[in-house]
């Protein structure tokens, strides 16, 4: 081969750039659809790396993991097979915000994901750094790597996370680096700009890591895992380790004083950091400045895994100089002798403005080119993984000539996530929260499979047999709901003694078990004492039946609200509408509608700067057309 000939490393149906949380899900989804996929990533040692906190799940994030699992994805299974602690959060609150969170062994998590990917037919992992997207007449055709090798495909999914032109900042030190000292990605950002994409700069940060032996746990509050716990995935039952604890401690007045007296050395406050950081994950220096009235801030110590002494200092994200970090750490209760293993740092990176994407996460500029994960301006493993799965399914659908796969805001947190990003865009790392969902009582952790698994079978990412199992589960749930309405509890002395013991009023007549369950103080476990057959019901079914009975009224009302919502949401707007020519709409609305090209009135109504009056006028224009 002559020097000027280009070596083609292979032809695939799809190429995924980057094996972070988004890339792994995207590649696995495409392979599950029976298509060939190449997963190109800078370092195979960084596959599914968790550069920040060791946890998966929690409110909204846990819901997304359950949705990813219902669509046959990896994250839920991998977390179930690598957790050091499992806890259901918000058990004192309603079912809409209750969610599972796993503290994981980061290395084991990576190993589980890597093994799954390496054993997946149709999926090839290749270590390479992509520097260019190959396009021909408006269509993505493949990629070029740093060695000059090209790979061809009908669809390309870019998931480069926090690596594009990334710089790591600690005090006055600013170096070109990815997370954990890994190589940044050079060249691709410039190529995307040359292709016409708008890019921005964002920032996120991480706390120091300390050695376990240097911690005085006796001065802290232990946080144990749940004794009995559900899992993210029905496919993972074997892994049941002895759980590790997390520990709660606090900053002190000394910590705050050290921070205040060194703010002039903070790159954040010295203006060395240009990128916007995550509002809901502020650095400790930000917390001390913004919440100056607070005497102390909570700090959680989270083990990074079984086979490491490294401990993650949650709530202590910082980019202050190392000497200051050590002083700050040693002013925290129980960390007086802390040994810092890794300093906290801030990382800045390039991202792509997501309003340049359709609801399929496909670019509007080049057909067959998709973006997913932190590159779209989101923050979080779960948000990235969810987008990766979504983009992977859509890349597969594109190759197969199938219609785009889109979930509505009323169907999934994934729908809320993608719609928010591509419709509203973001100027800071976007983090998913339950408050972002209008219909969260329907988007619960426990019913993710019922909502999404059938759609997964439809697009070919979930095997048909799973549907059979789901239908059996759902039949079981219906039967138990009906049974509890029929099953009478008689006002025996033992029954009323038990009700009194849980501060619930006695019954005087035969009462339906469901009516008792609807009492706020009566849980499934408490009802099982007087309706013993309930203790036979599997945990995941019991949870579901309990919610369906207790919240039946609220759920019915939310279903009505969804019907109303879907009327606008399903009212489609044709492609290629020339909004700039529409008189009667505000100038801002015309500009924004032109840029976003919404596919429905519902989506149009969520674009910031588009008023209800604009929507009404738009309807008139399009009806007339
Ligand atoms: C310092 C730090 C702090 C964070 N703090 C938080 C936090 O507090 N809360 C939170 O929710 N999330 C936080 N995150 C974010 C979280 O890590 C990410 O959201 C998540 O990892 C994003 O997943 P991703 O798949 O989009 O990208 P990443 O996990 O970043 O993976 C991208 C992958 O692409 C590869 N790659 C990049 N460029 C190329 C290229 N040109 N060619 C080939 N391969 C390439 C990389 O090697 C990597 O494997 C933090 C991340 C970092 C780095």
XYZ file of C-alpha atoms and ligand atoms in Angstrom:
678
model
C 0.000 0.000 0.000
C 1.496 3.322 -1.062
C 2.060 6.002 1.569
C -0.801 8.148 0.244
C -3.304 5.312 0.280
C -5.626 5.359 3.301
C -5.996 2.168 5.298
C -9.626 1.262 5.962
C -9.887 -0.633 9.239
C -13.327 -2.013 8.418
C -16.887 -1.431 7.292
C -19.735 -1.617 9.805
C -23.403 -0.777 10.047
C -22.576 1.629 12.844
C -19.573 3.219 14.577
C -19.663 4.476 18.166
C -16.971 6.937 19.241
C -16.095 6.621 22.951
C -16.717 3.776 25.420
C -17.974 5.803 28.356
C -21.445 5.214 29.816
C -23.158 6.554 26.693
C -20.940 4.740 24.181
C -21.207 1.361 25.889
C -25.019 1.492 25.873
C -25.138 2.759 22.265
C -22.853 0.031 20.909
C -24.585 -2.725 22.870
C -28.033 -1.569 21.657
C -26.938 -1.567 18.009
C -25.451 -5.051 18.423
C -28.632 -6.310 20.128
C -30.515 -5.145 17.025
C -28.382 -7.616 15.059
C -26.258 -4.948 13.331
C -22.470 -4.805 13.183
C -20.847 -2.078 15.269
C -17.327 -0.834 15.964
C -16.772 0.808 19.359
C -13.735 3.067 18.973
C -12.318 4.396 22.222
C -9.100 6.124 23.297
C -8.259 3.722 26.115
C -9.726 0.259 26.728
C -8.729 0.625 30.386
C -11.240 3.500 30.582
C -14.275 1.521 29.335
C -17.245 2.509 31.554
C -14.960 4.489 33.808
C -16.562 6.333 36.738
C -14.352 9.412 37.070
C -16.500 10.872 39.805
C -18.794 9.422 42.489
C -19.051 5.630 42.808
C -22.828 5.638 42.871
C -25.452 4.644 40.303
C -29.061 5.677 40.783
C -30.919 7.795 43.324
C -33.943 10.037 42.598
C -34.584 10.452 38.845
C -31.212 8.822 38.051
C -32.430 5.505 39.513
C -35.597 5.836 37.438
C -33.471 6.234 34.321
C -31.437 3.136 35.214
C -34.675 1.153 35.578
C -35.792 2.468 32.169
C -32.438 1.559 30.587
C -32.814 -1.933 32.018
C -36.385 -2.244 30.731
C -34.967 -1.524 27.257
C -32.337 -4.244 27.655
C -29.454 -1.911 28.555
C -26.321 -2.584 30.610
C -26.183 -0.116 33.521
C -28.749 -1.701 35.834
C -27.297 -5.179 35.450
C -23.723 -3.901 35.894
C -24.646 -1.983 39.060
C -26.419 -5.062 40.480
C -23.293 -7.133 39.785
C -20.809 -4.690 41.332
C -22.501 -2.913 44.237
C -20.901 -2.451 47.639
C -24.121 -1.002 49.059
C -27.803 -0.883 48.001
C -30.293 1.579 49.406
C -33.763 2.749 48.468
C -33.804 6.516 48.974
C -36.776 8.667 49.987
C -38.682 5.746 51.529
C -40.370 8.305 53.765
C -41.795 10.069 50.702
C -44.239 9.111 47.944
C -43.523 6.426 45.323
C -42.775 8.975 42.594
C -39.505 9.998 44.236
C -38.452 6.706 45.804
C -35.498 5.258 43.945
C -32.767 2.716 44.310
C -29.132 3.759 44.587
C -26.150 1.460 44.396
C -22.728 2.368 45.699
C -20.537 0.418 43.330
C -17.065 -1.066 43.235
C -15.876 1.070 40.313
C -13.338 -1.422 38.983
C -15.757 -4.322 39.228
C -18.396 -2.206 37.436
C -15.955 -1.579 34.561
C -15.014 -5.242 34.439
C -18.652 -6.371 34.245
C -19.417 -3.932 31.401
C -16.217 -4.768 29.511
C -16.852 -8.511 29.735
C -20.411 -8.032 28.481
C -19.216 -5.931 25.526
C -16.326 -8.243 24.638
C -18.726 -11.208 24.559
C -21.399 -9.481 22.472
C -21.645 -10.818 18.916
C -21.441 -8.164 16.121
C -19.554 -5.768 18.429
C -15.863 -4.964 17.947
C -13.938 -2.821 20.451
C -11.023 -0.918 18.891
C -8.593 1.315 20.760
C -8.177 4.495 18.726
C -8.699 8.247 18.985
C -11.151 9.644 16.438
C -10.127 13.015 15.021
C -12.573 13.402 12.126
C -16.139 12.497 11.112
C -16.278 11.550 7.438
C -19.296 13.051 5.643
C -20.383 12.919 2.007
C -23.262 15.073 0.615
C -24.755 15.708 4.033
C -24.511 12.109 5.228
C -22.146 10.616 7.830
C -20.031 7.889 6.254
C -17.451 6.991 8.902
C -14.511 8.299 10.929
C -10.753 8.902 10.719
C -8.479 8.140 13.667
C -5.275 9.754 14.971
C -3.235 7.164 13.028
C -4.972 8.097 9.763
C -6.953 4.861 9.605
C -10.545 5.248 8.463
C -13.564 3.150 9.399
C -16.737 3.236 7.314
C -20.332 2.954 8.470
C -23.880 4.007 7.649
C -24.331 5.677 11.036
C -21.963 7.238 13.571
C -22.714 7.922 17.259
C -20.356 10.370 19.013
C -20.097 10.048 22.805
C -16.824 11.714 23.809
C -18.006 12.883 27.241
C -15.677 15.170 29.182
C -12.635 14.578 26.932
C -12.946 17.000 23.960
C -10.090 19.536 24.330
C -10.372 18.942 28.077
C -8.175 20.726 30.597
C -7.743 19.781 34.248
C -7.415 22.628 36.755
C -5.970 22.428 40.283
C -5.096 25.825 41.728
C -2.925 27.678 39.224
C -2.075 24.454 37.387
C -3.978 24.008 34.115
C -2.980 21.025 31.986
C -4.419 19.400 28.897
C -5.798 16.182 30.319
C -8.883 13.994 30.518
C -10.226 12.660 33.825
C -7.972 10.515 36.048
C -4.875 11.627 34.169
C -6.125 10.084 30.897
C -5.416 11.555 27.468
C -7.751 14.360 26.296
C -9.329 14.150 22.848
C -7.645 16.488 20.394
C -8.832 17.410 16.896
C -12.434 16.220 16.893
C -13.833 19.469 18.329
C -12.137 21.470 15.571
C -13.522 19.054 12.998
C -17.063 19.409 14.371
C -16.754 23.201 14.255
C -15.535 22.953 10.666
C -18.599 20.840 9.886
C -20.754 23.724 11.139
C -21.655 22.644 14.656
C -22.001 25.165 17.508
C -19.831 24.051 20.433
C -19.604 25.470 23.946
C -17.459 24.958 27.012
C -18.612 23.399 30.259
C -16.984 22.513 33.502
C -17.472 19.951 36.227
C -15.454 19.023 39.263
C -14.599 16.167 41.552
C -13.442 15.898 45.198
C -10.200 14.495 46.560
C -9.808 10.796 47.390
C -8.270 9.753 50.687
C -6.834 6.566 52.181
C -9.226 4.528 54.363
C -6.628 3.975 57.112
C -6.402 7.753 57.706
C -10.078 8.108 58.647
C -11.485 8.146 62.220
C -14.807 6.407 61.564
C -15.636 6.464 65.287
C -16.280 10.233 64.958
C -18.793 9.788 62.154
C -22.302 8.484 61.566
C -22.470 5.116 59.815
C -24.825 4.724 56.880
C -25.570 1.079 56.204
C -27.133 -0.504 53.169
C -30.708 -1.859 53.240
C -31.039 -5.322 54.791
C -33.479 -6.402 52.078
C -33.259 -4.623 48.814
C -34.663 -4.720 45.289
C -32.378 -4.604 42.265
C -32.222 -2.558 39.120
C -32.455 -5.567 36.869
C -34.496 -8.790 36.805
C -31.533 -10.344 34.958
C -29.101 -10.135 37.900
C -29.747 -12.217 40.953
C -26.530 -13.979 41.816
C -24.457 -11.170 43.343
C -25.147 -10.718 47.096
C -21.996 -9.367 48.789
C -21.499 -8.295 52.377
C -22.335 -4.612 52.082
C -19.892 -1.838 52.943
C -20.990 1.269 54.831
C -20.793 4.934 53.931
C -20.063 7.500 56.619
C -21.522 10.919 57.341
C -19.402 13.760 58.745
C -19.363 17.535 58.557
C -17.187 20.491 57.681
C -16.254 22.830 60.557
C -15.881 26.567 61.014
C -12.155 26.002 60.416
C -12.899 24.426 57.028
C -14.946 27.451 56.004
C -12.265 29.839 57.232
C -9.529 27.994 55.280
C -11.653 28.233 52.134
C -12.544 31.891 52.599
C -8.938 32.882 53.268
C -7.766 31.085 50.122
C -10.483 32.118 47.676
C -7.934 34.305 45.865
C -6.096 31.089 44.961
C -9.278 29.401 43.684
C -9.244 29.086 39.856
C -13.009 29.380 40.032
C -12.899 32.748 41.818
C -9.712 33.898 40.077
C -11.470 33.596 36.714
C -9.248 30.795 35.378
C -12.294 28.644 34.660
C -14.497 29.754 31.754
C -16.917 26.813 31.529
C -20.238 26.825 33.450
C -20.376 24.229 36.234
C -23.290 22.059 37.447
C -25.707 24.151 39.584
C -26.857 21.064 41.519
C -23.362 19.720 42.207
C -21.556 22.832 43.477
C -17.929 22.807 44.650
C -17.302 23.163 48.399
C -15.885 26.652 47.858
C -19.091 27.584 46.046
C -21.212 26.196 48.895
C -19.228 28.143 51.522
C -19.609 31.375 49.533
C -23.238 30.937 48.428
C -24.564 29.559 51.717
C -22.415 31.679 54.059
C -25.012 31.377 56.819
C -24.633 27.610 57.031
C -22.369 26.573 59.912
C -21.503 23.205 58.425
C -21.964 21.126 55.285
C -22.558 17.382 55.113
C -19.724 15.220 53.811
C -20.273 11.568 52.884
C -17.341 9.156 52.746
C -18.011 6.515 50.105
C -15.795 3.469 49.523
C -14.595 3.198 45.916
C -14.636 -0.589 46.052
C -13.816 -3.857 47.806
C -10.262 -4.169 46.562
C -9.073 -0.589 47.141
C -8.401 1.597 50.191
C -9.470 4.693 48.239
C -12.397 6.638 49.682
C -14.460 9.252 47.810
C -15.181 12.472 49.757
C -18.712 13.258 48.531
C -19.712 16.909 48.829
C -16.068 18.150 48.787
C -15.615 18.817 45.066
C -12.888 21.454 44.687
C -10.173 22.873 42.438
C -8.311 24.772 45.165
C -4.516 24.206 45.293
C -3.355 20.879 46.806
C -1.888 22.413 49.970
C -5.230 24.095 50.667
C -7.115 20.868 49.932
C -5.024 19.003 52.529
C -5.688 21.722 55.114
C -9.402 21.686 54.290
C -9.595 17.889 54.565
C -7.824 17.829 57.926
C -10.261 20.387 59.333
C -13.210 18.032 58.731
C -14.445 15.963 61.702
C -12.717 12.559 61.658
C -10.267 13.498 58.886
C -7.680 15.146 61.055
C -4.964 12.803 59.719
C -6.375 12.405 56.209
C -3.931 11.056 53.590
C -4.887 12.486 50.210
C -4.436 9.937 47.383
C -5.848 12.070 44.567
C -6.452 15.816 44.645
C -9.812 17.211 43.671
C -9.895 19.020 40.361
C -12.081 20.864 37.899
C -12.259 19.779 34.293
C -13.328 21.931 31.366
C -14.367 20.376 28.081
C -16.107 21.169 24.789
C -19.701 20.132 24.246
C -22.117 20.298 21.310
C -25.236 22.504 21.625
C -27.987 19.855 21.688
C -30.599 22.059 19.997
C -28.781 21.050 16.798
C -30.233 17.563 17.232
C -33.621 16.029 16.495
C -35.575 14.072 19.110
C -33.756 10.987 17.779
C -30.458 12.647 18.874
C -29.540 12.778 15.195
C -27.828 15.933 13.975
C -29.941 18.204 11.782
C -26.831 18.996 9.698
C -25.744 15.451 8.716
C -28.015 12.428 8.389
C -26.790 9.358 10.218
C -24.681 11.356 12.708
C -25.847 11.027 16.315
C -24.602 12.514 19.621
C -25.138 11.148 23.133
C -24.017 11.728 26.691
C -22.046 14.520 28.318
C -21.107 15.815 24.849
C -24.773 17.012 24.683
C -24.372 19.095 27.837
C -25.756 16.641 30.376
C -24.047 15.528 33.575
C -24.178 12.105 35.196
C -23.497 8.477 34.331
C -27.211 7.696 34.156
C -28.121 10.628 31.923
C -25.265 9.661 29.609
C -26.166 5.975 29.516
C -29.804 6.796 28.787
C -28.898 8.997 25.845
C -26.444 6.384 24.577
C -29.148 3.732 24.510
C -31.555 6.146 22.806
C -28.999 7.179 20.146
C -27.941 3.565 19.601
C -31.511 2.446 18.967
C -32.006 5.359 16.581
C -28.753 4.686 14.735
C -29.910 1.082 14.296
C -33.354 2.247 13.171
C -31.677 4.603 10.667
C -29.611 1.790 9.178
C -32.721 -0.392 9.016
C -34.840 2.399 7.510
C -37.220 2.255 10.480
C -39.007 5.305 11.968
C -37.179 7.153 14.786
C -37.510 5.802 18.333
C -38.850 8.620 20.526
C -40.367 8.377 24.001
C -42.705 11.130 25.195
C -42.276 13.082 28.443
C -45.370 11.267 29.698
C -43.810 7.854 28.976
C -40.301 8.023 30.431
C -37.671 10.111 32.226
C -35.594 9.374 29.138
C -38.258 11.298 27.190
C -37.980 14.238 29.608
C -34.165 14.176 29.394
C -33.898 14.141 25.604
C -36.758 16.581 25.053
C -35.276 19.071 27.540
C -31.847 18.913 25.888
C -32.865 19.189 22.222
C -35.780 21.605 22.779
C -34.433 23.950 25.455
C -30.679 23.387 25.139
C -28.475 24.025 28.190
C -25.882 26.537 29.363
C -24.682 24.411 32.310
C -24.278 20.650 32.838
C -27.864 19.372 32.774
C -28.820 17.015 35.545
C -32.060 15.072 35.639
C -34.341 15.525 38.695
C -37.824 14.220 39.446
C -39.097 17.820 39.464
C -38.348 18.067 35.730
C -41.069 15.494 34.953
C -44.675 16.681 34.719
C -46.145 13.195 35.181
C -43.760 11.663 37.718
C -46.351 9.549 39.533
C -46.667 7.546 36.304
C -42.907 7.464 35.677
C -42.067 5.413 38.753
C -39.096 3.167 39.378
C -41.319 0.121 39.934
C -43.303 0.312 36.659
C -40.455 1.010 34.226
C -40.787 -2.415 32.615
C -44.518 -2.066 32.004
C -43.943 1.325 30.418
C -40.984 0.483 28.202
C -40.222 -3.221 27.799
C -42.860 -3.763 25.066
C -41.325 -0.845 23.112
C -37.906 -2.490 23.524
C -39.270 -5.706 21.989
C -40.808 -3.689 19.148
C -37.483 -2.061 18.134
C -35.565 -5.308 18.623
C -33.397 -4.497 21.668
C -35.272 -6.792 24.080
C -35.969 -10.487 23.399
C -39.628 -11.501 22.988
C -39.412 -13.935 25.951
C -39.032 -10.997 28.348
C -42.470 -9.808 27.248
C -43.963 -13.144 28.277
C -42.439 -12.770 31.718
C -43.667 -9.193 31.984
C -47.216 -10.151 31.005
C -47.156 -12.837 33.723
C -45.982 -10.258 36.248
C -48.669 -7.813 35.190
C -51.358 -10.498 35.413
C -50.077 -11.294 38.901
C -50.240 -7.622 39.878
C -53.812 -7.275 38.597
C -54.863 -10.443 40.435
C -53.400 -9.237 43.722
C -54.983 -5.791 43.342
C -58.389 -7.427 42.737
C -57.781 -9.976 45.503
C -57.087 -7.227 48.071
C -60.368 -5.554 47.167
C -62.214 -8.897 47.704
C -60.278 -10.149 50.747
C -62.115 -9.147 53.916
C -60.422 -8.658 57.269
C -62.737 -9.311 60.211
C -62.654 -7.108 63.340
C -61.041 -9.739 65.591
C -59.276 -8.704 68.741
C -55.843 -9.722 67.357
C -56.440 -7.607 64.266
C -57.386 -4.494 66.201
C -54.502 -5.038 68.622
C -52.123 -5.052 65.661
C -53.767 -1.942 64.149
C -53.442 -0.168 67.494
C -49.753 -1.137 67.669
C -49.146 0.728 64.401
C -51.259 3.700 65.508
C -54.094 2.839 63.128
C -57.734 2.999 64.147
C -59.590 -0.264 64.888
C -62.149 -1.750 62.470
C -65.684 -2.579 63.540
C -66.893 -4.411 60.442
C -65.410 -6.735 57.835
C -63.067 -4.448 55.908
C -61.405 -4.932 52.547
C -57.663 -5.475 52.881
C -57.221 -2.848 50.147
C -59.035 -0.279 52.294
C -56.576 -0.966 55.119
C -53.639 -0.731 52.756
C -54.859 2.662 51.619
C -54.301 3.945 55.171
C -51.016 5.954 55.148
C -49.675 4.166 58.253
C -50.360 0.697 56.837
C -47.484 -0.693 54.793
C -47.407 -3.998 52.931
C -45.322 -5.528 55.740
C -47.801 -4.356 58.413
C -50.797 -5.625 56.451
C -49.041 -9.026 56.012
C -49.344 -9.535 59.757
C -53.136 -9.726 59.475
C -53.255 -10.982 55.876
C -50.440 -13.557 56.085
C -50.651 -14.758 52.446
C -49.169 -11.392 51.430
C -45.744 -12.364 52.752
C -45.525 -14.915 49.909
C -45.580 -12.179 47.240
C -42.223 -11.372 45.571
C -40.742 -8.030 46.693
C -40.933 -6.352 43.257
C -44.592 -7.409 42.815
C -45.549 -6.386 46.373
C -44.055 -2.942 45.818
C -46.055 -2.496 42.634
C -49.373 -3.796 44.026
C -48.990 -1.623 47.106
C -48.527 1.520 45.014
C -51.360 0.671 42.607
C -53.745 0.262 45.555
C -52.569 3.157 47.701
C -52.327 5.742 44.932
C -55.091 4.544 42.595
C -56.884 7.899 42.780
C -53.810 10.019 42.120
C -52.707 7.712 39.309
C -56.114 7.975 37.620
C -55.983 11.776 37.804
C -52.476 11.842 36.363
C -53.606 9.596 33.495
C -56.255 12.198 32.654
C -53.622 14.937 32.696
C -51.468 12.872 30.348
C -54.353 12.498 27.914
C -54.652 16.287 27.784
C -50.896 16.674 27.424
C -50.707 14.150 24.614
C -53.342 15.998 22.588
C -50.817 18.776 21.893
C -47.838 16.410 22.018
C -49.154 14.143 19.302
C -50.325 17.016 17.126
C -47.475 16.889 14.641
C -45.878 19.842 12.906
C -44.605 19.104 9.389
C -40.846 19.265 8.711
C -39.237 22.244 7.031
C -41.714 24.918 8.138
C -40.428 28.446 7.351
C -41.167 30.144 10.683
C -39.221 33.274 9.721
C -42.020 34.181 7.276
C -44.824 33.778 9.812
C -46.276 37.135 10.719
C -48.010 37.464 14.097
C -45.346 35.407 15.876
C -42.778 37.277 17.985
C -39.340 37.661 16.421
C -37.827 35.576 19.233
C -40.367 32.823 18.639
C -39.652 32.759 14.907
C -35.903 32.523 15.513
C -36.201 29.798 18.134
C -38.764 27.738 16.158
C -36.558 28.006 13.046
C -33.581 26.676 15.013
C -35.315 23.869 16.916
C -37.745 22.799 14.149
C -40.125 21.203 16.692
C -41.974 18.066 15.575
C -45.137 18.757 17.626
C -47.097 21.630 19.161
C -46.213 20.211 22.542
C -42.486 20.458 21.819
C -42.959 23.944 20.315
C -44.679 25.104 23.508
C -41.640 24.137 25.573
C -39.132 26.189 23.650
C -38.109 29.091 25.901
C -39.273 32.361 24.383
C -42.247 30.792 22.550
C -45.453 32.035 24.223
C -48.933 30.470 24.231
C -49.952 33.343 21.927
C -47.245 32.295 19.483
C -48.531 28.706 19.602
C -52.082 29.891 18.897
C -50.840 31.931 15.919
C -48.753 29.022 14.713
C -51.838 26.806 14.742
C -53.686 29.317 12.589
C -50.829 29.486 10.078
C -50.415 25.716 9.808
C -54.161 24.977 9.758
C -54.499 27.523 6.928
C -51.618 25.776 5.116
C -14.043 15.339 37.055
C -15.430 14.880 36.816
C -16.396 15.147 37.725
C -17.705 14.761 37.510
N -18.635 15.052 38.427
C -19.880 14.618 38.251
C -20.859 14.863 39.236
O -20.550 15.438 40.242
N -22.118 14.429 39.045
C -22.439 13.759 37.930
O -23.585 13.404 37.799
N -21.543 13.499 36.959
C -20.276 13.926 37.123
N -19.349 13.678 36.187
C -19.821 13.272 34.942
C -19.825 11.868 34.599
O -18.642 11.336 34.730
C -20.231 11.858 33.199
O -21.491 12.382 33.144
C -20.284 10.569 32.486
O -19.137 9.845 32.674
C -20.518 10.896 31.050
O -20.553 9.756 30.313
P -20.220 9.797 28.761
O -20.383 8.437 28.264
O -20.991 10.879 28.101
O -18.709 10.245 28.679
P -17.433 9.729 29.424
O -17.751 8.864 30.553
O -16.636 10.951 29.663
O -16.705 8.794 28.323
C -16.257 9.275 27.094
C -15.407 8.181 26.459
O -15.048 8.590 25.151
C -13.682 8.348 24.933
N -13.244 9.344 23.938
C -13.283 10.689 24.093
N -12.869 11.301 22.968
C -12.611 10.304 22.068
C -12.159 10.279 20.717
N -11.927 11.410 20.037
N -11.981 9.088 20.127
C -12.242 7.919 20.787
N -12.665 7.874 22.072
C -12.858 9.056 22.693
C -13.037 8.503 26.296
O -11.822 7.839 26.369
C -14.122 7.882 27.200
O -13.947 6.514 27.308
C -18.036 14.066 36.356
C -17.049 13.772 35.423
C -15.755 14.172 35.654
C -14.705 13.880 34.645
